[in-house]
Tab-separated table of C-alpha atoms in Angstrom:
chain	number	residue	atom	x	y	z
M	1	UNK	CA	-3.614	23.404	11.849
M	2	UNK	CA	-3.763	25.984	14.592
M	3	UNK	CA	-2.114	23.654	17.049
M	4	UNK	CA	0.380	20.838	17.047
M	5	UNK	CA	-1.150	17.356	16.860
M	6	UNK	CA	-0.907	15.335	20.038
M	7	UNK	CA	0.683	11.931	20.350
M	8	UNK	CA	-2.806	10.443	20.620
M	9	UNK	CA	-3.719	11.927	17.247
M	10	UNK	CA	-0.581	10.528	15.633
M	11	UNK	CA	-1.125	7.076	17.110
M	12	UNK	CA	-4.789	7.064	16.058
M	13	UNK	CA	-3.863	7.890	12.475
M	14	UNK	CA	-1.184	5.207	12.386
M	15	UNK	CA	-3.565	2.647	13.875
M	16	UNK	CA	-6.246	3.480	11.308
M	17	UNK	CA	-3.618	3.270	8.550
M	18	UNK	CA	-2.729	-0.268	9.593
M	19	UNK	CA	-6.190	-1.507	8.574
M	20	UNK	CA	-5.384	-1.012	4.900
M	21	UNK	CA	-2.529	-3.502	5.083
M	22	UNK	CA	-4.640	-6.154	6.800
M	23	UNK	CA	-6.976	-6.106	3.814
M	24	UNK	CA	-4.202	-7.154	1.432
M	25	UNK	CA	-2.011	-9.463	3.528
M	26	UNK	CA	-4.067	-11.289	6.166
M	27	UNK	CA	-5.599	-13.714	3.675
M	28	UNK	CA	-2.411	-14.468	1.740
M	29	UNK	CA	-1.470	-17.675	3.642
M	30	UNK	CA	-5.070	-18.932	3.237
M	31	UNK	CA	-5.105	-18.713	-0.571
M	32	UNK	CA	-4.013	-22.322	-1.213
M	33	UNK	CA	-6.798	-23.571	1.099
M	34	UNK	CA	-9.367	-21.342	-0.616
M	35	UNK	CA	-8.259	-22.676	-4.007
M	36	UNK	CA	-8.536	-26.223	-2.740
M	37	UNK	CA	-12.002	-25.678	-1.234
M	38	UNK	CA	-13.428	-24.266	-4.460
M	39	UNK	CA	-11.369	-26.428	-6.822
M	40	UNK	CA	-14.431	-27.212	-8.981
M	41	UNK	CA	-14.963	-23.533	-9.822
M	42	UNK	CA	-13.877	-22.637	-13.371
M	43	UNK	CA	-10.669	-20.563	-13.470
M	44	UNK	CA	-10.182	-21.205	-9.761
M	45	UNK	CA	-6.419	-20.520	-9.909
M	46	UNK	CA	-6.952	-16.912	-10.965
M	47	UNK	CA	-10.196	-16.315	-9.038
M	48	UNK	CA	-8.781	-17.600	-5.742
M	49	UNK	CA	-5.925	-15.113	-6.038
M	50	UNK	CA	-8.414	-12.352	-6.813
M	51	UNK	CA	-9.926	-12.937	-3.370
M	52	UNK	CA	-6.775	-11.247	-2.122
M	53	UNK	CA	-6.469	-8.552	-4.767
M	54	UNK	CA	-10.032	-7.770	-5.921
M	55	UNK	CA	-10.470	-5.049	-3.253
M	56	UNK	CA	-7.749	-3.184	-5.128
M	57	UNK	CA	-10.033	-2.778	-8.156
M	58	UNK	CA	-12.680	-1.113	-5.995
M	59	UNK	CA	-10.029	0.984	-4.279
M	60	UNK	CA	-8.994	2.282	-7.685
M	61	UNK	CA	-12.585	3.416	-8.250
M	62	UNK	CA	-13.328	4.678	-4.729
M	63	UNK	CA	-10.033	6.492	-4.046
M	64	UNK	CA	-10.601	9.472	-6.379
M	65	UNK	CA	-14.186	9.784	-5.110
M	66	UNK	CA	-12.890	9.664	-1.542
M	67	UNK	CA	-10.290	12.295	-2.428
M	68	UNK	CA	-13.043	14.661	-3.526
M	69	UNK	CA	-15.141	13.876	-0.442
M	70	UNK	CA	-12.333	14.522	2.049
M	71	UNK	CA	-11.654	17.879	0.378
M	72	UNK	CA	-15.331	18.888	0.404
M	73	UNK	CA	-16.975	17.101	3.359
M	74	UNK	CA	-14.058	16.759	5.732
M	75	UNK	CA	-11.453	14.136	6.583
M	76	UNK	CA	-12.868	12.779	9.842
M	77	UNK	CA	-16.391	11.933	8.670
M	78	UNK	CA	-15.065	10.105	5.604
M	79	UNK	CA	-12.605	8.178	7.761
M	80	UNK	CA	-15.311	7.007	10.199
M	81	UNK	CA	-17.614	5.894	7.388
M	82	UNK	CA	-14.751	4.077	5.677
M	83	UNK	CA	-13.973	2.061	8.797
M	84	UNK	CA	-17.601	0.889	9.062
M	85	UNK	CA	-17.673	-0.284	5.427
M	86	UNK	CA	-14.276	-1.949	5.857
M	87	UNK	CA	-15.345	-3.926	8.932
M	88	UNK	CA	-18.691	-5.005	7.493
M	89	UNK	CA	-17.321	-6.099	4.131
M	90	UNK	CA	-14.357	-7.930	5.620
M	91	UNK	CA	-16.240	-9.890	8.268
M	92	UNK	CA	-18.922	-11.020	5.796
M	93	UNK	CA	-16.309	-13.205	4.101
M	94	UNK	CA	-16.599	-15.651	7.008
M	95	UNK	CA	-20.084	-16.609	5.789
M	96	UNK	CA	-19.114	-17.162	2.144
M	97	UNK	CA	-20.188	-20.520	0.704
M	98	UNK	CA	-19.183	-19.890	-2.908
M	99	UNK	CA	-16.096	-18.323	-4.380
M	100	UNK	CA	-18.150	-15.510	-5.905
M	101	UNK	CA	-19.529	-14.705	-2.422
M	102	UNK	CA	-15.987	-14.023	-1.245
M	103	UNK	CA	-15.291	-11.834	-4.258
M	104	UNK	CA	-18.420	-9.712	-3.665
M	105	UNK	CA	-17.762	-9.013	0.014
M	106	UNK	CA	-14.098	-8.345	-0.633
M	107	UNK	CA	-15.150	-5.811	-3.266
M	108	UNK	CA	-17.291	-4.044	-0.652
M	109	UNK	CA	-14.359	-4.004	1.730
M	110	UNK	CA	-12.234	-2.474	-1.026
M	111	UNK	CA	-14.503	0.581	-1.140
M	112	UNK	CA	-13.816	1.126	2.561
M	113	UNK	CA	-10.070	0.635	2.140
M	114	UNK	CA	-9.892	3.235	-0.625
M	115	UNK	CA	-11.572	5.921	1.451
M	116	UNK	CA	-9.686	4.941	4.602
M	117	UNK	CA	-6.280	5.175	2.921
M	118	UNK	CA	-6.957	8.565	1.357
M	119	UNK	CA	-8.383	10.040	4.577
M	120	UNK	CA	-5.545	8.908	6.864
M	121	UNK	CA	-2.730	9.960	4.526
M	122	UNK	CA	-4.345	13.328	3.836
M	123	UNK	CA	-4.763	13.947	7.577
M	124	UNK	CA	-1.058	13.250	8.119
M	125	UNK	CA	-0.180	15.682	5.334
M	126	UNK	CA	-2.494	18.281	6.923
M	127	UNK	CA	-1.227	17.931	10.460
M	128	UNK	CA	2.496	17.934	9.679
M	129	UNK	CA	4.943	19.744	7.400
M	130	UNK	CA	8.585	19.632	6.342
M	131	UNK	CA	10.916	17.073	7.898
M	132	UNK	CA	8.329	16.248	10.543
M	133	UNK	CA	5.905	15.198	7.804
M	134	UNK	CA	8.616	13.020	6.245
M	135	UNK	CA	9.183	11.376	9.610
M	136	UNK	CA	5.502	10.666	10.253
M	137	UNK	CA	5.008	9.360	6.717
M	138	UNK	CA	7.949	7.089	7.450
M	139	UNK	CA	6.194	5.956	10.611
M	140	UNK	CA	3.107	5.281	8.530
M	141	UNK	CA	5.173	3.174	6.134
M	142	UNK	CA	6.697	1.323	9.095
M	143	UNK	CA	3.212	0.736	10.498
M	144	UNK	CA	2.128	-0.731	7.177
M	145	UNK	CA	5.041	-3.119	7.180
M	146	UNK	CA	4.936	-4.263	10.802
M	147	UNK	CA	1.210	-4.833	10.324
M	148	UNK	CA	2.032	-6.757	7.164
M	149	UNK	CA	4.490	-8.949	9.048
M	150	UNK	CA	2.110	-9.610	11.944
M	151	UNK	CA	-0.846	-10.268	9.646
M	152	UNK	CA	1.108	-12.657	7.430
M	153	UNK	CA	2.458	-14.515	10.439
M	154	UNK	CA	-0.860	-14.429	12.271
M	155	UNK	CA	-2.800	-15.101	9.093
M	156	UNK	CA	-0.803	-18.284	8.597
M	157	UNK	CA	-1.706	-19.480	12.092
M	158	UNK	CA	-5.353	-18.511	11.620
M	159	UNK	CA	-5.468	-20.196	8.218
M	160	UNK	CA	-4.249	-23.385	9.886
M	161	UNK	CA	-7.496	-23.291	11.898
M	162	UNK	CA	-9.535	-22.846	8.734
M	163	UNK	CA	-9.490	-20.410	5.834
M	164	UNK	CA	-12.625	-18.651	7.105
M	165	UNK	CA	-11.124	-17.641	10.438
M	166	UNK	CA	-8.959	-14.713	9.216
M	167	UNK	CA	-12.096	-12.928	7.966
M	168	UNK	CA	-13.286	-12.503	11.545
M	169	UNK	CA	-10.329	-10.251	12.360
M	170	UNK	CA	-11.677	-7.485	10.130
M	171	UNK	CA	-14.662	-6.962	12.409
M	172	UNK	CA	-12.421	-5.651	15.177
M	173	UNK	CA	-11.855	-2.473	13.153
M	174	UNK	CA	-15.238	-1.121	14.233
M	175	UNK	CA	-13.838	-0.178	17.662
M	176	UNK	CA	-11.775	2.544	15.974
M	177	UNK	CA	-14.838	4.591	14.967
M	178	UNK	CA	-15.485	6.192	18.388
M	179	UNK	CA	-11.738	6.562	18.905
M	180	UNK	CA	-11.310	8.502	15.675
M	181	UNK	CA	-14.406	10.611	16.292
M	182	UNK	CA	-13.237	11.697	19.744
M	183	UNK	CA	-9.496	12.170	19.123
M	184	UNK	CA	-9.228	13.481	15.562
M	185	UNK	CA	-9.988	17.174	15.027
M	186	UNK	CA	-11.041	18.314	11.571
M	187	UNK	CA	-8.150	20.298	10.013
M	188	UNK	CA	-8.940	23.899	9.162
M	189	UNK	CA	-7.685	23.335	5.610
M	190	UNK	CA	-10.816	21.352	4.739
M	191	UNK	CA	-13.138	24.339	5.068
M	192	UNK	CA	-12.765	25.375	1.448
M	193	UNK	CA	-14.998	23.614	-1.066
M	194	UNK	CA	-14.222	25.876	-4.007
M	195	UNK	CA	-14.096	24.350	-7.443
M	196	UNK	CA	-10.699	24.028	-9.027
M	197	UNK	CA	-9.586	27.303	-10.558
M	198	UNK	CA	-7.497	27.671	-13.691
M	199	UNK	CA	-4.734	29.311	-11.643
M	200	UNK	CA	-4.694	26.363	-9.250
M	201	UNK	CA	-4.400	23.885	-12.096
M	202	UNK	CA	-1.666	26.004	-13.654
M	203	UNK	CA	0.340	25.832	-10.414
M	204	UNK	CA	0.045	22.050	-10.168
M	205	UNK	CA	3.047	20.094	-11.595
M	206	UNK	CA	0.932	17.549	-13.457
M	207	UNK	CA	3.926	15.920	-15.172
M	208	UNK	CA	5.732	15.224	-11.904
M	209	UNK	CA	2.565	13.960	-10.232
M	210	UNK	CA	1.948	11.593	-13.152
M	211	UNK	CA	5.518	10.308	-12.922
M	212	UNK	CA	5.118	9.522	-9.232
M	213	UNK	CA	1.837	7.733	-9.904
M	214	UNK	CA	3.412	5.618	-12.653
M	215	UNK	CA	6.317	4.592	-10.436
M	216	UNK	CA	3.893	3.705	-7.645
M	217	UNK	CA	1.898	1.505	-10.005
M	218	UNK	CA	4.953	-0.356	-11.289
M	219	UNK	CA	6.317	-0.916	-7.797
M	220	UNK	CA	2.980	-2.210	-6.491
M	221	UNK	CA	2.580	-4.613	-9.408
M	222	UNK	CA	5.998	-6.093	-8.637
M	223	UNK	CA	5.552	-6.070	-4.855
M	224	UNK	CA	2.254	-7.965	-4.730
M	225	UNK	CA	3.799	-10.771	-6.728
M	226	UNK	CA	5.125	-11.875	-3.346
M	227	UNK	CA	1.858	-11.930	-1.424
M	228	UNK	CA	-0.132	-13.406	-4.309
M	229	UNK	CA	2.264	-15.985	-5.775
M	230	UNK	CA	5.050	-16.684	-3.292
M	231	UNK	CA	2.921	-18.959	-1.036
M	232	UNK	CA	2.471	-21.306	-4.002
M	233	UNK	CA	6.165	-21.053	-4.977
M	234	UNK	CA	7.207	-21.869	-1.413
M	235	UNK	CA	4.988	-24.936	-1.335
M	236	UNK	CA	6.963	-26.308	-4.266
M	237	UNK	CA	10.335	-25.159	-2.947
M	238	UNK	CA	10.089	-26.529	0.551
M	239	UNK	CA	6.650	-28.019	1.131
M	240	UNK	CA	5.983	-25.239	3.630
M	241	UNK	CA	2.838	-24.985	5.748
M	242	UNK	CA	0.615	-21.891	5.719
M	243	UNK	CA	2.184	-20.771	9.003
M	244	UNK	CA	5.738	-21.171	7.702
M	245	UNK	CA	4.865	-19.425	4.463
M	246	UNK	CA	3.317	-16.502	6.342
M	247	UNK	CA	6.355	-16.096	8.587
M	248	UNK	CA	8.806	-16.208	5.675
M	249	UNK	CA	6.901	-13.703	3.550
M	250	UNK	CA	6.385	-11.576	6.649
M	251	UNK	CA	10.148	-11.141	7.014
M	252	UNK	CA	9.927	-8.933	3.926
M	253	UNK	CA	7.627	-6.545	5.772
M	254	UNK	CA	9.772	-6.631	8.912
M	255	UNK	CA	12.824	-5.406	6.991
M	256	UNK	CA	10.705	-2.798	5.204
M	257	UNK	CA	9.463	-1.482	8.558
M	258	UNK	CA	13.010	-0.773	9.757
M	259	UNK	CA	13.886	1.087	6.544
M	260	UNK	CA	10.655	3.126	6.568
M	261	UNK	CA	11.544	4.477	10.003
M	262	UNK	CA	14.711	5.955	8.504
M	263	UNK	CA	13.248	7.401	5.300
M	264	UNK	CA	13.763	11.034	6.372
M	265	UNK	CA	17.433	10.336	7.205
M	266	UNK	CA	17.938	8.458	3.925
M	267	UNK	CA	16.306	11.229	1.878
M	268	UNK	CA	18.717	13.804	3.222
M	269	UNK	CA	21.608	11.713	1.888
M	270	UNK	CA	20.364	10.463	-1.491
M	271	UNK	CA	17.747	13.079	-2.363
M	272	UNK	CA	14.111	12.561	-3.399
M	273	UNK	CA	14.963	11.020	-6.768
M	274	UNK	CA	17.574	8.796	-5.151
M	275	UNK	CA	14.820	7.321	-3.011
M	276	UNK	CA	12.982	6.039	-6.079
M	277	UNK	CA	16.225	4.702	-7.571
M	278	UNK	CA	16.877	2.823	-4.326
M	279	UNK	CA	13.331	1.433	-4.281
M	280	UNK	CA	13.543	-0.199	-7.691
M	281	UNK	CA	17.207	-1.144	-7.531
M	282	UNK	CA	16.787	-3.015	-4.247
M	283	UNK	CA	13.473	-4.620	-5.129
M	284	UNK	CA	14.751	-5.708	-8.531
M	285	UNK	CA	17.892	-7.249	-7.047
M	286	UNK	CA	15.869	-9.067	-4.393
M	287	UNK	CA	13.493	-10.562	-6.922
M	288	UNK	CA	16.375	-11.714	-9.107
M	289	UNK	CA	17.794	-13.555	-6.085
M	290	UNK	CA	14.412	-15.179	-5.398
M	291	UNK	CA	13.973	-16.226	-9.006
M	292	UNK	CA	17.441	-17.758	-9.288
M	293	UNK	CA	17.116	-20.152	-6.361
M	294	UNK	CA	14.647	-22.646	-4.905
M	295	UNK	CA	16.507	-22.765	-1.591
M	296	UNK	CA	14.493	-21.374	1.317
M	297	UNK	CA	17.611	-19.704	2.768
M	298	UNK	CA	18.433	-17.918	-0.499
M	299	UNK	CA	14.797	-16.921	-1.011
M	300	UNK	CA	14.894	-15.354	2.459
M	301	UNK	CA	17.991	-13.379	1.414
M	302	UNK	CA	16.120	-12.100	-1.626
M	303	UNK	CA	13.166	-11.113	0.557
M	304	UNK	CA	15.439	-9.110	2.841
M	305	UNK	CA	17.029	-7.209	-0.070
M	306	UNK	CA	13.670	-6.526	-1.709
M	307	UNK	CA	12.210	-5.476	1.638
M	308	UNK	CA	14.806	-2.712	1.892
M	309	UNK	CA	13.365	-1.210	-1.280
M	310	UNK	CA	9.699	-1.669	-0.448
M	311	UNK	CA	10.172	0.029	2.914
M	312	UNK	CA	11.080	3.232	1.085
M	313	UNK	CA	8.313	3.075	-1.505
M	314	UNK	CA	5.142	4.355	0.119
M	315	UNK	CA	6.766	7.095	2.252
M	316	UNK	CA	8.633	8.274	-0.857
M	317	UNK	CA	5.498	8.482	-3.012
M	318	UNK	CA	3.495	10.186	-0.278
M	319	UNK	CA	6.145	12.786	0.573
M	320	UNK	CA	6.464	13.708	-3.118
M	321	UNK	CA	2.701	14.151	-3.517
M	322	UNK	CA	2.262	15.970	-0.196
M	323	UNK	CA	4.773	18.607	-1.260
M	324	UNK	CA	3.913	18.827	-4.943
M	325	UNK	CA	0.139	19.235	-4.595
M	326	UNK	CA	-1.497	22.554	-3.639
M	327	UNK	CA	-3.255	22.328	-0.277
M	328	UNK	CA	-6.792	22.722	-1.651
M	329	UNK	CA	-6.483	19.600	-3.811
M	330	UNK	CA	-4.295	17.570	-1.456
M	331	UNK	CA	-6.963	14.939	-0.805
M	332	UNK	CA	-7.485	14.371	-4.506
M	333	UNK	CA	-3.744	14.268	-5.162
M	334	UNK	CA	-3.195	11.783	-2.326
M	335	UNK	CA	-5.962	9.630	-3.753
M	336	UNK	CA	-3.791	9.167	-6.861
M	337	UNK	CA	-1.164	7.304	-4.834
M	338	UNK	CA	-3.859	5.073	-3.349
M	339	UNK	CA	-5.426	4.481	-6.747
M	340	UNK	CA	-2.197	3.530	-8.517
M	341	UNK	CA	-0.929	1.462	-5.581
M	342	UNK	CA	-4.010	-0.734	-5.580
M	343	UNK	CA	-4.325	-0.785	-9.351
M	344	UNK	CA	-0.920	-2.441	-9.276
M	345	UNK	CA	-2.119	-4.888	-6.644
M	346	UNK	CA	-5.184	-5.789	-8.708
M	347	UNK	CA	-3.069	-6.195	-11.836
M	348	UNK	CA	-0.632	-8.624	-10.254
M	349	UNK	CA	-2.537	-11.933	-10.600
M	350	UNK	CA	-3.876	-10.958	-14.022
M	351	UNK	CA	-0.360	-10.258	-15.296
M	352	UNK	CA	1.583	-12.888	-13.379
M	353	UNK	CA	-0.656	-15.961	-13.616
M	354	UNK	CA	-0.346	-16.347	-17.423
M	355	UNK	CA	3.432	-15.869	-17.123
M	356	UNK	CA	3.678	-18.476	-14.361
M	357	UNK	CA	1.600	-20.990	-16.299
M	358	UNK	CA	3.850	-20.508	-19.333
M	359	UNK	CA	7.288	-19.897	-17.771
M	360	UNK	CA	7.084	-21.071	-14.149
M	361	UNK	CA	7.463	-19.264	-10.839
M	362	UNK	CA	11.254	-18.831	-10.880
M	363	UNK	CA	11.387	-17.222	-14.316
M	364	UNK	CA	8.484	-14.919	-13.479
M	365	UNK	CA	10.241	-13.662	-10.354
M	366	UNK	CA	13.431	-13.151	-12.362
M	367	UNK	CA	11.550	-11.154	-15.001
M	368	UNK	CA	10.029	-8.985	-12.259
M	369	UNK	CA	13.507	-8.428	-10.858
M	370	UNK	CA	14.860	-7.414	-14.235
M	371	UNK	CA	11.977	-4.965	-14.666
M	372	UNK	CA	12.753	-3.405	-11.286
M	373	UNK	CA	16.421	-2.879	-12.107
M	374	UNK	CA	15.510	-1.436	-15.519
M	375	UNK	CA	13.039	1.033	-14.004
M	376	UNK	CA	15.675	2.087	-11.471
M	377	UNK	CA	18.065	2.872	-14.330
M	378	UNK	CA	15.387	4.894	-16.130
M	379	UNK	CA	14.726	6.891	-12.944
M	380	UNK	CA	18.435	7.764	-12.790
M	381	UNK	CA	18.128	9.323	-16.249
M	382	UNK	CA	14.782	10.913	-15.419
M	383	UNK	CA	16.318	12.368	-12.275
M	384	UNK	CA	18.613	14.586	-14.305
M	385	UNK	CA	15.568	16.494	-15.484
M	386	UNK	CA	14.230	16.659	-11.933
M	387	UNK	CA	17.404	18.065	-10.398
M	388	UNK	CA	16.131	21.633	-10.533
M	389	UNK	CA	13.051	23.585	-9.515
M	390	UNK	CA	10.508	21.521	-7.657
M	391	UNK	CA	12.924	18.795	-6.656
M	392	UNK	CA	15.202	21.352	-5.043
M	393	UNK	CA	12.171	22.417	-3.030
M	394	UNK	CA	11.516	18.792	-2.104
M	395	UNK	CA	15.111	18.304	-0.986
M	396	UNK	CA	15.303	21.456	1.138
M	397	UNK	CA	11.770	21.726	2.489
M	398	UNK	CA	11.753	22.413	6.211
M	399	UNK	CA	9.165	23.022	8.857
């Protein structure tokens, strides 16, 4: 950019980013009511949970397409179009009379979320560099988590009025279109639409990018176990209402918000690889605590510990990709984080529901915790190979 982004630009990008979280958390407290309403539908236990996570499947498909579009057509136009699709698809859920209706409109909304996520994150990477980029990506992560807390808490209250009511909230996103169009300037870096050259591909650390994408996928698969399955677990543990369930799960996001705000400070002390170790170590420990107790107080403790790890996850993945990827393919590289994040979200009910039906909620959470700790240990070993070259650049990058 030829000029420093204004505070209005930063706030607009963070506000647009918050929409992506609403798509995956606002409906969580309403899932038991949706399952109850459509109880006669075959496979209702899995399908009702897919109402929450199905957009992720479309995000997986739309994110790489959006990555190409933001590199070739420009960030701002893609972002405005994404918001329109998001609002239309989300609000249409209010009119659903069959479970498959909800799945269709949520799939449409997922297309908008994929493009919206790629466009906003790429714009942040364009506008900022060095430690300032780390800080703003941390703010973005904090925005995700405070939005997650508010939407889970608010979604619980809205669900108490009826499971259809939360769908109406998505329509409010349309007011951001004129805001984005007026405030956001198109970065100069988007002017090139050249095809990928061999030299550009040669300079891209494909192995490191793939490693970041894999870690993002694993973390997302574990994380969304909370939003998809914990409301049902809490009903059994403490006969909690939708409002109480939303507030308790939301505490996870509140803790994550605080940590995300400090990601730049934490990175300077533990290094880029240490961030990933912290993510999986903390999340794994938190899930083990949740799985080993049916007490609401102990479950809350587990949520707090796991939230410390999740708060680091998205800023960590984004800062790695922003610095590893050459500028001309940044949109496409950023789309990989979006794609793997939501692929994990979509996978969660498909992987977890058979385990829960066979082993129960507590054991499933414990298994997820053990997986997190194991992955953290593997990253420690992997980090020895990443302690030179590119990682040194990541650790010392400055404005």
